[in-house]
C-alpha positions as a Markdown table, in Angstrom:
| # | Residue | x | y | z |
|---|---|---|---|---|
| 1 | Unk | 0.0 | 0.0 | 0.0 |
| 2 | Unk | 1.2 | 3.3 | -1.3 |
| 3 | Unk | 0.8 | 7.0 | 0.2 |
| 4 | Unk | 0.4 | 9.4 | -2.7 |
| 5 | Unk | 1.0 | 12.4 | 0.1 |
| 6 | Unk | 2.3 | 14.5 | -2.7 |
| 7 | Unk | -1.3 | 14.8 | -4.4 |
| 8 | Unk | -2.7 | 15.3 | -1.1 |
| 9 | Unk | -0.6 | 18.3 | -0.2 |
| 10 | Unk | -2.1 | 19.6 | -3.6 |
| 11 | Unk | -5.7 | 18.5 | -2.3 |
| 12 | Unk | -8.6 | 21.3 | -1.7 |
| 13 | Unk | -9.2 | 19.3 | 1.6 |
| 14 | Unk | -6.2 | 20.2 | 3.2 |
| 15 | Unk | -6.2 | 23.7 | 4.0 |
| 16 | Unk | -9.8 | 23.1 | 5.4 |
| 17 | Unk | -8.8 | 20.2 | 7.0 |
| 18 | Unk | -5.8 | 22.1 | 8.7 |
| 19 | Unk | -8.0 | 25.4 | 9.7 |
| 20 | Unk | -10.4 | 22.7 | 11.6 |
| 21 | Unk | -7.9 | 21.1 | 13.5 |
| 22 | Unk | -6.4 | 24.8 | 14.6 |
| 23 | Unk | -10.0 | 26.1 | 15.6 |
| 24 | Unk | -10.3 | 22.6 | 17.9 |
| 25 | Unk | -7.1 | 23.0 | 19.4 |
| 26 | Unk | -7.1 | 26.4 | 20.3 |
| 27 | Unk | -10.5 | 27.6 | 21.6 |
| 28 | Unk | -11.2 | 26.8 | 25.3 |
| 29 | Unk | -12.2 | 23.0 | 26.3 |
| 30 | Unk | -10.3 | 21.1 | 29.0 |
| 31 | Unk | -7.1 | 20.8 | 27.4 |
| 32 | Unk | -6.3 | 24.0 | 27.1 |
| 33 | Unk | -7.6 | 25.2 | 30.6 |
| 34 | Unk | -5.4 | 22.6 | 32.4 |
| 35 | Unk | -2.7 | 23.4 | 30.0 |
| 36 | Unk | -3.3 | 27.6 | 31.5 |
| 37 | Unk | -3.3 | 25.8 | 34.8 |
| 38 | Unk | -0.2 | 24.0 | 34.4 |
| 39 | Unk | 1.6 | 27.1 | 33.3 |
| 40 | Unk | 0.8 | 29.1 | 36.1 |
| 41 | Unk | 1.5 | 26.5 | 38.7 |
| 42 | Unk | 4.7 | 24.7 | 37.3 |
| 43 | Unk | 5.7 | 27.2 | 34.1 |
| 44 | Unk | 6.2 | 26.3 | 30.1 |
| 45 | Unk | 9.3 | 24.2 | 30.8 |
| 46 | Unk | 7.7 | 21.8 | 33.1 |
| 47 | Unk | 4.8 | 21.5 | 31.0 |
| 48 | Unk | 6.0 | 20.6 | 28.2 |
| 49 | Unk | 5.7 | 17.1 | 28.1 |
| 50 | Unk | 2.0 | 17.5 | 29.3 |
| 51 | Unk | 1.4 | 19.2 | 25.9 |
| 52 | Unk | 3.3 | 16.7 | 24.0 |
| 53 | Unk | 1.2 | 14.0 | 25.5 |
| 54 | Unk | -1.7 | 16.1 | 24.4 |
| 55 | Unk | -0.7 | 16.3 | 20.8 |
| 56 | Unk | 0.9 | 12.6 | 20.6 |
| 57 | Unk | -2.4 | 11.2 | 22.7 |
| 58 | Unk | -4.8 | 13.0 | 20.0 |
| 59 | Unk | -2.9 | 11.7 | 16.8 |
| 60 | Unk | -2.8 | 8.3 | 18.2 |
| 61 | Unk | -7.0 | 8.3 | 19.0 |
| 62 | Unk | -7.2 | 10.0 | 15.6 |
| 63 | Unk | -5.8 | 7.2 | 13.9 |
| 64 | Unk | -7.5 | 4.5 | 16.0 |
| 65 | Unk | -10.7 | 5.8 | 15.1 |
| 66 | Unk | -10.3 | 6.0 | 11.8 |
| 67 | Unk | -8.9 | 2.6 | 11.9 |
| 68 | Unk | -12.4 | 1.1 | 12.9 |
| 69 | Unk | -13.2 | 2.4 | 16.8 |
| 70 | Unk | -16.1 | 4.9 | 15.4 |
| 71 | Unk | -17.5 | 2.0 | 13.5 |
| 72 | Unk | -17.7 | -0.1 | 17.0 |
| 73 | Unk | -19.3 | 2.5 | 18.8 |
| 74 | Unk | -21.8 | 2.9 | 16.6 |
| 75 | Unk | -23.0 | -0.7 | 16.9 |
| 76 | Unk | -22.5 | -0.4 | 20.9 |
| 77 | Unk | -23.9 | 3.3 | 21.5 |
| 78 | Unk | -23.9 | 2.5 | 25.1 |
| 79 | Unk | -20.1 | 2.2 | 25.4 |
| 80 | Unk | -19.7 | 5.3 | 24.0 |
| 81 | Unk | -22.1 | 6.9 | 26.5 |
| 82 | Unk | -20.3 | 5.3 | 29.3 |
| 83 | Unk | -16.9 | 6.7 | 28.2 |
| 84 | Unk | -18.4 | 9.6 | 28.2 |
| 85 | Unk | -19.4 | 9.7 | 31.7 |
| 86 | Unk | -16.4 | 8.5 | 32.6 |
| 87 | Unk | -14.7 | 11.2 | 31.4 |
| 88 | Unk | -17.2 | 13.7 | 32.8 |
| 89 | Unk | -16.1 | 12.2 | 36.5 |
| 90 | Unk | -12.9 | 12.0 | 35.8 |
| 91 | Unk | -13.0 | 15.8 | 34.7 |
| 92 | Unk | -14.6 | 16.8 | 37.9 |
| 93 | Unk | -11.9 | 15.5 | 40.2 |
| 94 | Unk | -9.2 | 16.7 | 37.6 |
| 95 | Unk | -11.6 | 20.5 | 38.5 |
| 96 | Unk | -11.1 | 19.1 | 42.3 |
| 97 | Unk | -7.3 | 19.1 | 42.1 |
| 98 | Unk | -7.0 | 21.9 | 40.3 |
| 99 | Unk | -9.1 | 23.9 | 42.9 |
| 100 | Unk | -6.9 | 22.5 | 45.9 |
| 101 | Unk | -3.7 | 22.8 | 43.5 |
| 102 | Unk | -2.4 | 26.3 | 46.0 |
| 103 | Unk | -3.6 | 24.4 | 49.2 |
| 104 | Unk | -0.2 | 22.7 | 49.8 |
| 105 | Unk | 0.3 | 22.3 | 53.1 |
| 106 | Unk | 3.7 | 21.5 | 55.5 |
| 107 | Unk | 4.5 | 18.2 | 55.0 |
| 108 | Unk | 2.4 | 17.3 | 52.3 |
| 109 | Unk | 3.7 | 15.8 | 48.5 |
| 110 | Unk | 3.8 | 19.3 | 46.5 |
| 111 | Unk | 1.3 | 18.8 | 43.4 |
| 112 | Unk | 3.1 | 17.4 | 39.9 |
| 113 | Unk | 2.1 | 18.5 | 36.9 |
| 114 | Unk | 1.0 | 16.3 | 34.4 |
| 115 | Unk | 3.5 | 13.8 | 32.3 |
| 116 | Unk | 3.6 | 12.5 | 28.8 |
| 117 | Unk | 1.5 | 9.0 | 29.6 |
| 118 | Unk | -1.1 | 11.0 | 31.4 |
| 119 | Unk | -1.4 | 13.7 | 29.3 |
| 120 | Unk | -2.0 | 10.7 | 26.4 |
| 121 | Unk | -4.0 | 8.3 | 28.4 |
| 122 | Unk | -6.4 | 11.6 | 29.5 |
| 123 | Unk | -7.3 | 12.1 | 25.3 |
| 124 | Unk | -9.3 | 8.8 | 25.5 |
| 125 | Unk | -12.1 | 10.7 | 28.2 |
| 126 | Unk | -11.8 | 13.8 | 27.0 |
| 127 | Unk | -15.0 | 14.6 | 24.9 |
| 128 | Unk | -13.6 | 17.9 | 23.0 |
| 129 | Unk | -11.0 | 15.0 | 21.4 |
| 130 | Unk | -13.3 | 12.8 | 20.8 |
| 131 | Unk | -14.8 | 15.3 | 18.7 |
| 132 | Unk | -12.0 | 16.6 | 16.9 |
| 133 | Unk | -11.2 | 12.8 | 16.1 |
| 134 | Unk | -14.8 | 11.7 | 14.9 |
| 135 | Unk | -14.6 | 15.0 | 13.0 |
| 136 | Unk | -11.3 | 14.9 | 11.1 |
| 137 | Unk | -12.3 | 11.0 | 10.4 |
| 138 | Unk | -15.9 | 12.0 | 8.9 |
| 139 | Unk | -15.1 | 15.0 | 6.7 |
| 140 | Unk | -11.9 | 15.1 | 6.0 |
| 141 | Unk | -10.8 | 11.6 | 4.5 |
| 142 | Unk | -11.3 | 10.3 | 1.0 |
| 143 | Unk | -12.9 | 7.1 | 0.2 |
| 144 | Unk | -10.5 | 6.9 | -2.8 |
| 145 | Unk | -7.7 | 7.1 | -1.1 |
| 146 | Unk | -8.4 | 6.9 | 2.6 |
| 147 | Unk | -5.8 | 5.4 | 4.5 |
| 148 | Unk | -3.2 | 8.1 | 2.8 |
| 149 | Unk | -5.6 | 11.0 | 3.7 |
| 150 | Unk | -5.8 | 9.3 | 7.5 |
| 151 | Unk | -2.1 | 9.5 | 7.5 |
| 152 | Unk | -2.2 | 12.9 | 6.3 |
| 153 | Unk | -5.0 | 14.0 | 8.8 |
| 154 | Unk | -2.5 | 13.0 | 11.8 |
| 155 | Unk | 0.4 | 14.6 | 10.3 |
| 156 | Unk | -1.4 | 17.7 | 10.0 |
| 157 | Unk | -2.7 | 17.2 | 13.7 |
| 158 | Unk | 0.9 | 16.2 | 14.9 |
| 159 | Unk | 1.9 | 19.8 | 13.1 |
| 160 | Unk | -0.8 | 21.9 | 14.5 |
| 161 | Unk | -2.2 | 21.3 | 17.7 |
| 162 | Unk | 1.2 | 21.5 | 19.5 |
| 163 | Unk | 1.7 | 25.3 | 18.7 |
| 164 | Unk | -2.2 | 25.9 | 19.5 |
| 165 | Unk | -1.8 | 24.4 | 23.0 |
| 166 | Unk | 1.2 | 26.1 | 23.5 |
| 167 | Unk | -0.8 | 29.3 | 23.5 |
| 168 | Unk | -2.5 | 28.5 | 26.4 |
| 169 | Unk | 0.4 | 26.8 | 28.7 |
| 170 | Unk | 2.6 | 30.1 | 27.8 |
| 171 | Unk | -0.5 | 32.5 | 28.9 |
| 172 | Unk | -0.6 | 30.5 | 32.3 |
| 173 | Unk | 3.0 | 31.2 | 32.9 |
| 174 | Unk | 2.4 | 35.1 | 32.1 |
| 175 | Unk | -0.3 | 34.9 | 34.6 |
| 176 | Unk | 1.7 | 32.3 | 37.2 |
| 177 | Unk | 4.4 | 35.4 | 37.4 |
| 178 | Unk | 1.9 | 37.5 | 38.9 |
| 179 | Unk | 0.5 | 35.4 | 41.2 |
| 180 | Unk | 2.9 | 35.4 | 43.6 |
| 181 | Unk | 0.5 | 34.9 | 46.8 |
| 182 | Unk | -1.2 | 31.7 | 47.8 |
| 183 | Unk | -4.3 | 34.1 | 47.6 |
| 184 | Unk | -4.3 | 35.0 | 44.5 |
| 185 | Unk | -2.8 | 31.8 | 43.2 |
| 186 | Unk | -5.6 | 29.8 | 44.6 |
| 187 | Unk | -8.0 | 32.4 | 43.4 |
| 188 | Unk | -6.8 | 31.6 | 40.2 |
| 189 | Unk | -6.6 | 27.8 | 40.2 |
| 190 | Unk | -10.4 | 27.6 | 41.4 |
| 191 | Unk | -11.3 | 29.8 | 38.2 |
| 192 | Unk | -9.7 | 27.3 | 36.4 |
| 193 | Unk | -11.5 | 24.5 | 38.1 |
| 194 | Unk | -14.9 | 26.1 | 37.0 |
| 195 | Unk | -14.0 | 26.5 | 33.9 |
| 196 | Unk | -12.8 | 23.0 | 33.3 |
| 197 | Unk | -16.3 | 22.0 | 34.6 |
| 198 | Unk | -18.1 | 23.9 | 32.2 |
| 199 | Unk | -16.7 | 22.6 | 29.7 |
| 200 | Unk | -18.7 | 19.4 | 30.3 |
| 201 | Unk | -21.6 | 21.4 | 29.3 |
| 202 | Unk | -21.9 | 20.3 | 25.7 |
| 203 | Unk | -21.5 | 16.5 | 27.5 |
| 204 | Unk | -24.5 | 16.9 | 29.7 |
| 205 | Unk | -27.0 | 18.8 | 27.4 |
| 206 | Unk | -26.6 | 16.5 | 24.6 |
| 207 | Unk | -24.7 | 19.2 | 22.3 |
């Protein structure tokens, strides 16, 4: 099996196909607010291989999905809704920790942030990726040539989202510079917990 990936640089699909995949990874979902987290609490440096977990977790799920996964939850709807709710609890103590992250008291293990197998591992409950996955798969691959424009959709993925969600980790460590009191530091961190909850709004309306 051949990849023709010069005639799909050339394609029409592919500057759509990389302006979806940069609109997904850079507007808010929970990602990106525990990547703004991260910053602030541990800076760019340490976060860095949360985001590449992110980026390498996505392509992976990307290219599972369109190797058949979509096509098994569509037969078993139900195990797609119970990854989701997994997800949605897991997202809620992840908005727990958060919260608490500036609570660190004497004698306690100081908070890590995230590393590359979590940061991977945390794609497969996250519903914004699922998305982005299910997306990319439906209308952005050919049936004439689909396993080349798969390939192509994860390079493109690979390419993008790292710089996207790098945005948001090097915002938090803007912000992490000013918030040099545990006040205003856990002020902060619990504004990032809600906002990592609502994010589970389109999850729990059905949108």
């Amino acid at each position: 099996m051949s990849f023709d990936f010069s005639a799909l640089a050339h394609s029409p699909v592919l500057l759509p196909l990389a302006a979806f995949i940069f609109v997904s990874s850079i507007t808010p979902g929970p990602n990106n607010v525990m990547l703004t987290a991260s910053g602030a609490n541990f800076g760019y440096q340490r976060s860095v291989p949360h985001m590449l977990g992110i980026s390498v977790g996505a392509t992976l799920m990307l290219l599972v999905v369109g190797a058949g996964l979509g096509a098994v939850f569509e037969r078993l709807p139900r195990l797609y809704t119970l990854l989701q709710w997994v997800g949605a609890a897991y997202l809620v103590w992840l908005a727990w920790k958060i919260a608490t992250a500036g609570r660190v008291q004497t004698g306690q293990a100081r908070p890590q942030p995230f590393n590359f197998w979590q940061a991977a591992a945390f794609q497969w409950v996250n519903p914004k990726a699922w998305l982005m996955s299910v997306g990319v798969v439906a209308a952005y691959t050919s049936p004439t040539a689909y396993w080349a424009s798969l390939a192509l959709g994860a390079v493109v993925m690979l390419v993008v989202n790292y710089p996207c969600i790098s945005v948001w980790t090097l915002f938090g460590s803007v912000i992490g510079r000013w918030l040099q009191s545990p006040r205003a530091l856990q002020a902060f961190n619990a504004t990032m917990a809600v906002l990592l909850l609502l994010s589970l709004y389109p999850l729990l309306t059905g949108g």
